[in-house]
PDB file of C-alpha atoms in Angstrom:
ATOM      1  CA  MET A   1     126.825  70.551 117.959  1.00 65.00           C
ATOM      2  CA  VAL A   2     123.195  69.734 117.235  1.00 72.00           C
ATOM      3  CA  PRO A   3     121.743  72.392 119.584  1.00 75.00           C
ATOM      4  CA  LEU A   4     123.878  75.042 117.919  1.00 78.00           C
ATOM      5  CA  LEU A   5     122.668  73.980 114.496  1.00 80.00           C
ATOM      6  CA  LEU A   6     119.051  74.040 115.660  1.00 81.00           C
ATOM      7  CA  THR A   7     119.530  77.489 117.158  1.00 81.00           C
ATOM      8  CA  GLN A   8     120.970  78.664 113.866  1.00 81.00           C
ATOM      9  CA  ALA A   9     117.957  77.230 112.062  1.00 80.00           C
ATOM     10  CA  ILE A  10     115.652  79.265 114.304  1.00 77.00           C
ATOM     11  CA  VAL A  11     117.654  82.402 113.566  1.00 79.00           C
ATOM     12  CA  LEU A  12     117.393  81.701 109.843  1.00 75.00           C
ATOM     13  CA  PHE A  13     113.655  81.217 110.204  1.00 71.00           C
ATOM     14  CA  GLN A  14     113.318  84.565 111.905  1.00 70.00           C
ATOM     15  CA  ASP A  15     115.752  86.709 109.954  1.00 66.00           C
ATOM     16  CA  THR A  16     115.976  85.693 106.316  1.00 61.00           C
ATOM     17  CA  SER A  17     113.935  85.096 103.242  1.00 56.00           C
ATOM     18  CA  LEU A  18     113.391  81.533 104.429  1.00 57.00           C
ATOM     19  CA  VAL A  19     110.196  82.948 105.902  1.00 62.00           C
ATOM     20  CA  TYR A  20     109.033  83.680 102.366  1.00 64.00           C
ATOM     21  CA  VAL A  21     110.134  80.267 101.078  1.00 62.00           C
ATOM     22  CA  ILE A  22     107.923  78.463 103.598  1.00 66.00           C
ATOM     23  CA  SER A  23     104.989  80.675 102.580  1.00 67.00           C
ATOM     24  CA  LEU A  24     104.756  82.703 105.779  1.00 65.00           C
ATOM     25  CA  ALA A  25     104.504  85.848 103.678  1.00 66.00           C
ATOM     26  CA  ASP A  26     101.485  84.276 102.000  1.00 75.00           C
ATOM     27  CA  PHE A  27     100.054  83.582 105.450  1.00 80.00           C
ATOM     28  CA  PHE A  28     100.286  87.279 106.338  1.00 83.00           C
ATOM     29  CA  ARG A  29      98.926  88.306 102.944  1.00 85.00           C
ATOM     30  CA  THR A  30      95.981  85.925 103.323  1.00 86.00           C
ATOM     31  CA  ALA A  31      95.319  87.245 106.830  1.00 88.00           C
ATOM     32  CA  THR A  32      95.329  90.791 105.464  1.00 88.00           C
ATOM     33  CA  ASN A  33      92.990  89.880 102.614  1.00 90.00           C
ATOM     34  CA  MET A  34      90.568  88.127 104.956  1.00 90.00           C
ATOM     35  CA  GLY A  35      90.689  91.093 107.303  1.00 91.00           C
ATOM     36  CA  ASP A  36      89.950  93.473 104.447  1.00 92.00           C
ATOM     37  CA  CYS A  37      86.796  91.512 103.605  1.00 92.00           C
ATOM     38  CA  ASP A  38      85.572  91.481 107.194  1.00 88.00           C
ATOM     39  CA  GLY A  39      86.936  94.822 108.325  1.00 91.00           C
ATOM     40  CA  THR A  40      89.172  93.082 110.880  1.00 92.00           C
ATOM     41  CA  THR A  41      92.572  93.582 109.300  1.00 92.00           C
ATOM     42  CA  VAL A  42      94.363  94.415 112.541  1.00 93.00           C
ATOM     43  CA  GLU A  43      92.978  91.374 114.347  1.00 94.00           C
ATOM     44  CA  MET A  44      93.876  89.017 111.503  1.00 92.00           C
ATOM     45  CA  VAL A  45      97.440  90.317 111.206  1.00 90.00           C
ATOM     46  CA  LEU A  46      97.843  90.073 114.987  1.00 93.00           C
ATOM     47  CA  PHE A  47      96.624  86.482 114.840  1.00 93.00           C
ATOM     48  CA  ALA A  48      99.135  85.680 112.085  1.00 89.00           C
ATOM     49  CA  GLY A  49     101.901  87.302 114.132  1.00 88.00           C
ATOM     50  CA  ALA A  50     100.852  85.334 117.209  1.00 93.00           C
ATOM     51  CA  CYS A  51     101.082  82.091 115.230  1.00 90.00           C
ATOM     52  CA  TYR A  52     104.569  83.037 114.057  1.00 84.00           C
ATOM     53  CA  PHE A  53     105.546  83.910 117.638  1.00 88.00           C
ATOM     54  CA  VAL A  54     104.279  80.572 118.971  1.00 91.00           C
ATOM     55  CA  ILE A  55     106.284  78.662 116.354  1.00 86.00           C
ATOM     56  CA  CYS A  56     109.456  80.538 117.327  1.00 84.00           C
ATOM     57  CA  VAL A  57     108.910  80.101 121.079  1.00 88.00           C
ATOM     58  CA  VAL A  58     108.173  76.378 120.792  1.00 90.00           C
ATOM     59  CA  ALA A  59     111.260  75.846 118.645  1.00 85.00           C
ATOM     60  CA  SER A  60     113.395  77.781 121.154  1.00 86.00           C
ATOM     61  CA  VAL A  61     112.083  75.735 124.087  1.00 90.00           C
ATOM     62  CA  LEU A  62     112.816  72.512 122.218  1.00 88.00           C
ATOM     63  CA  VAL A  63     116.369  73.630 121.498  1.00 85.00           C
ATOM     64  CA  LYS A  64     116.936  74.570 125.156  1.00 87.00           C
ATOM     65  CA  SER A  65     115.674  71.193 126.356  1.00 89.00           C
ATOM     66  CA  LEU A  66     117.891  69.452 123.820  1.00 85.00           C
ATOM     67  CA  GLN A  67     120.861  71.484 125.027  1.00 83.00           C
ATOM     68  CA  LYS A  68     120.205  70.349 128.607  1.00 87.00           C
ATOM     69  CA  LYS A  69     120.034  66.702 127.517  1.00 86.00           C
ATOM     70  CA  VAL A  70     123.246  66.952 125.517  1.00 82.00           C
ATOM     71  CA  ALA A  71     125.062  68.762 128.351  1.00 78.00           C
ATOM     72  CA  ARG A  72     124.538  65.790 130.659  1.00 73.00           C
TER      73      ARG A  72
END
């Protein structure tokens, strides 16, 4: 049951306003503002997106490893 709940938590993180609640929207806004000052908006937003992607991938890998442990 735990792996299913963790998977659902990842889906919530990706798909709902929970992203805003944990200030990820502020992270993107800050990246955009910093990029506007330096003229590197695209690079900063790509960096913010890469951070978000890494968080999601790491969480998915952890859930898969937990599922394997529970299945034994």
